[in-house]
Amino acid sequence: MQVISAIPALREALAGRGRIVLVPTMGNLHAGHISLMEQARAHGDTVVASIFVNRLQFGPNEDFDKYPRTFEADCAKLREAGVDILFAPTEADLYPEPQTVQVDPGPVQELLEGECRPGHFRGVATVVLKLFNAVQPAVALFGKKDYQQLMVIRHMVRQLALPIAIVGGDTVRADDGLALSSRNGYLSEAERAEAPRLARTLAALRAAVLAGERDYAKLERDAVAALNAAGWQTDYVALRQQSDLTPPSPAAAPATGANAVPLVILAAARLGKTRLIDNLEI
Ligand code: PAF
């Protein structure tokens, strides 16, 4: 595996390498990332992973400084996963001057995660477009755990007519259901034992909808109350349409039956100091 940090060197290394597949990450790789690397192989000739902790997508009181950086261990995992090239730019490589041109991802950035983390998706879209320009992949893979992020990226690609196919990889979970995330490493032992409640809450809500419950607002309220009663501080539990993450009306967008509309439940909640997100499609 070649490890490259400068964009000109990357372009040189990628010349004549066929169909390029990119898996962007912020490092601290877990089985969810590795599953994306393994899937990437089927989509092209050269698999490129990137590691870059992107300052632009962190709010002023978020965890940019303490975000786990485990470069050597990440390299070993990527080598084992058969990645061809690791693009690991420094901030000077990617942002040699203040990034005054940024991507506005449109209305989807105002919802849910965007509402809780103002500017987050602008930072994500900007760095992803910059990574796309550096790597020029034919295909890029992103985890579905960051459901809204995947939607923002698909929307950007469509609206800017980028010649890149976006593939979403299924969320990888621990045996107890907790969605794998780099931020799980912040959890204390007791918090780690409690954390699977988030996935269980989503599964219970999904089961209620599939059983015919149509008062979606009550389901959301009950789920938030149950999490908060167990010691969480919940930002949202939201039942939304997969197409645009707007709220469904149970009559116009039934979750089951002949006119079923694809729905998704998304949640974000804090356990101690750690903010976890998860989602489940219906
Ligand atoms: O999902 C992530 O790890 C990041 O948001 C991404 C897509 C690599 C952009 O920094």
PDB file of N, CA and C in Angstrom, residues 113 198 202 227 234-238 265-269 275-280:
ATOM      1  N   GLU A 113     -29.514  16.234  12.053  1.00  0.00           N
ATOM      2  CA  GLU A 113     -28.115  16.464  12.414  1.00  0.00           C
ATOM      3  C   GLU A 113     -27.706  17.895  12.098  1.00  0.00           C
ATOM      4  N   LEU A 198     -29.923   2.339  22.347  1.00  0.00           N
ATOM      5  CA  LEU A 198     -30.299   3.204  21.216  1.00  0.00           C
ATOM      6  C   LEU A 198     -30.817   2.354  20.047  1.00  0.00           C
ATOM      7  N   LEU A 202     -34.752   1.970  18.435  1.00  0.00           N
ATOM      8  CA  LEU A 202     -35.116   2.090  17.011  1.00  0.00           C
ATOM      9  C   LEU A 202     -35.846   0.829  16.543  1.00  0.00           C
ATOM     10  N   LEU A 227     -35.563   6.837  26.354  1.00  0.00           N
ATOM     11  CA  LEU A 227     -34.106   7.039  26.388  1.00  0.00           C
ATOM     12  C   LEU A 227     -33.727   7.984  27.537  1.00  0.00           C
ATOM     13  N   THR A 234     -31.449  13.098  24.807  1.00  0.00           N
ATOM     14  CA  THR A 234     -31.763  12.775  23.411  1.00  0.00           C
ATOM     15  C   THR A 234     -31.942  14.048  22.590  1.00  0.00           C
ATOM     16  N   ASP A 235     -31.244  14.138  21.477  1.00  0.00           N
ATOM     17  CA  ASP A 235     -31.445  15.268  20.558  1.00  0.00           C
ATOM     18  C   ASP A 235     -32.687  15.041  19.709  1.00  0.00           C
ATOM     19  N   TYR A 236     -32.829  13.849  19.155  1.00  0.00           N
ATOM     20  CA  TYR A 236     -34.036  13.546  18.381  1.00  0.00           C
ATOM     21  C   TYR A 236     -34.165  12.044  18.167  1.00  0.00           C
ATOM     22  N   VAL A 237     -35.422  11.613  18.073  1.00  0.00           N
ATOM     23  CA  VAL A 237     -35.753  10.322  17.460  1.00  0.00           C
ATOM     24  C   VAL A 237     -36.804  10.694  16.430  1.00  0.00           C
ATOM     25  N   ALA A 238     -36.533  10.449  15.170  1.00  0.00           N
ATOM     26  CA  ALA A 238     -37.394  10.985  14.111  1.00  0.00           C
ATOM     27  C   ALA A 238     -37.699   9.924  13.067  1.00  0.00           C
ATOM     28  N   ILE A 265     -35.963   5.561  10.537  1.00  0.00           N
ATOM     29  CA  ILE A 265     -35.965   6.168  11.869  1.00  0.00           C
ATOM     30  C   ILE A 265     -34.539   6.598  12.149  1.00  0.00           C
ATOM     31  N   LEU A 266     -34.381   7.862  12.531  1.00  0.00           N
ATOM     32  CA  LEU A 266     -33.031   8.368  12.831  1.00  0.00           C
ATOM     33  C   LEU A 266     -33.007   8.866  14.269  1.00  0.00           C
ATOM     34  N   ALA A 267     -31.892   8.665  14.933  1.00  0.00           N
ATOM     35  CA  ALA A 267     -31.795   9.119  16.311  1.00  0.00           C
ATOM     36  C   ALA A 267     -30.397   9.630  16.609  1.00  0.00           C
ATOM     37  N   ALA A 268     -30.356  10.607  17.505  1.00  0.00           N
ATOM     38  CA  ALA A 268     -29.080  11.097  18.043  1.00  0.00           C
ATOM     39  C   ALA A 268     -29.293  11.357  19.518  1.00  0.00           C
ATOM     40  N   ALA A 269     -28.393  10.856  20.343  1.00  0.00           N
ATOM     41  CA  ALA A 269     -28.555  11.036  21.784  1.00  0.00           C
ATOM     42  C   ALA A 269     -27.189  10.956  22.444  1.00  0.00           C
ATOM     43  N   ARG A 275     -21.800  11.583  22.113  1.00  0.00           N
ATOM     44  CA  ARG A 275     -23.010  11.700  21.297  1.00  0.00           C
ATOM     45  C   ARG A 275     -23.012  10.576  20.269  1.00  0.00           C
ATOM     46  N   LEU A 276     -24.066   9.747  20.303  1.00  0.00           N
ATOM     47  CA  LEU A 276     -24.167   8.616  19.382  1.00  0.00           C
ATOM     48  C   LEU A 276     -25.304   8.870  18.403  1.00  0.00           C
ATOM     49  N   ILE A 277     -25.158   8.385  17.169  1.00  0.00           N
ATOM     50  CA  ILE A 277     -26.261   8.440  16.212  1.00  0.00           C
ATOM     51  C   ILE A 277     -26.496   7.033  15.671  1.00  0.00           C
ATOM     52  N   ASP A 278     -27.725   6.810  15.233  1.00  0.00           N
ATOM     53  CA  ASP A 278     -28.050   5.514  14.642  1.00  0.00           C
ATOM     54  C   ASP A 278     -29.288   5.698  13.771  1.00  0.00           C
ATOM     55  N   ASN A 279     -29.593   4.716  12.953  1.00  0.00           N
ATOM     56  CA  ASN A 279     -30.805   4.785  12.134  1.00  0.00           C
ATOM     57  C   ASN A 279     -31.196   3.369  11.718  1.00  0.00           C
ATOM     58  N   LEU A 280     -32.450   3.262  11.317  1.00  0.00           N
ATOM     59  CA  LEU A 280     -32.975   1.965  10.903  1.00  0.00           C
ATOM     60  C   LEU A 280     -34.002   2.205   9.802  1.00  0.00           C
TER      61      LEU A 280
END
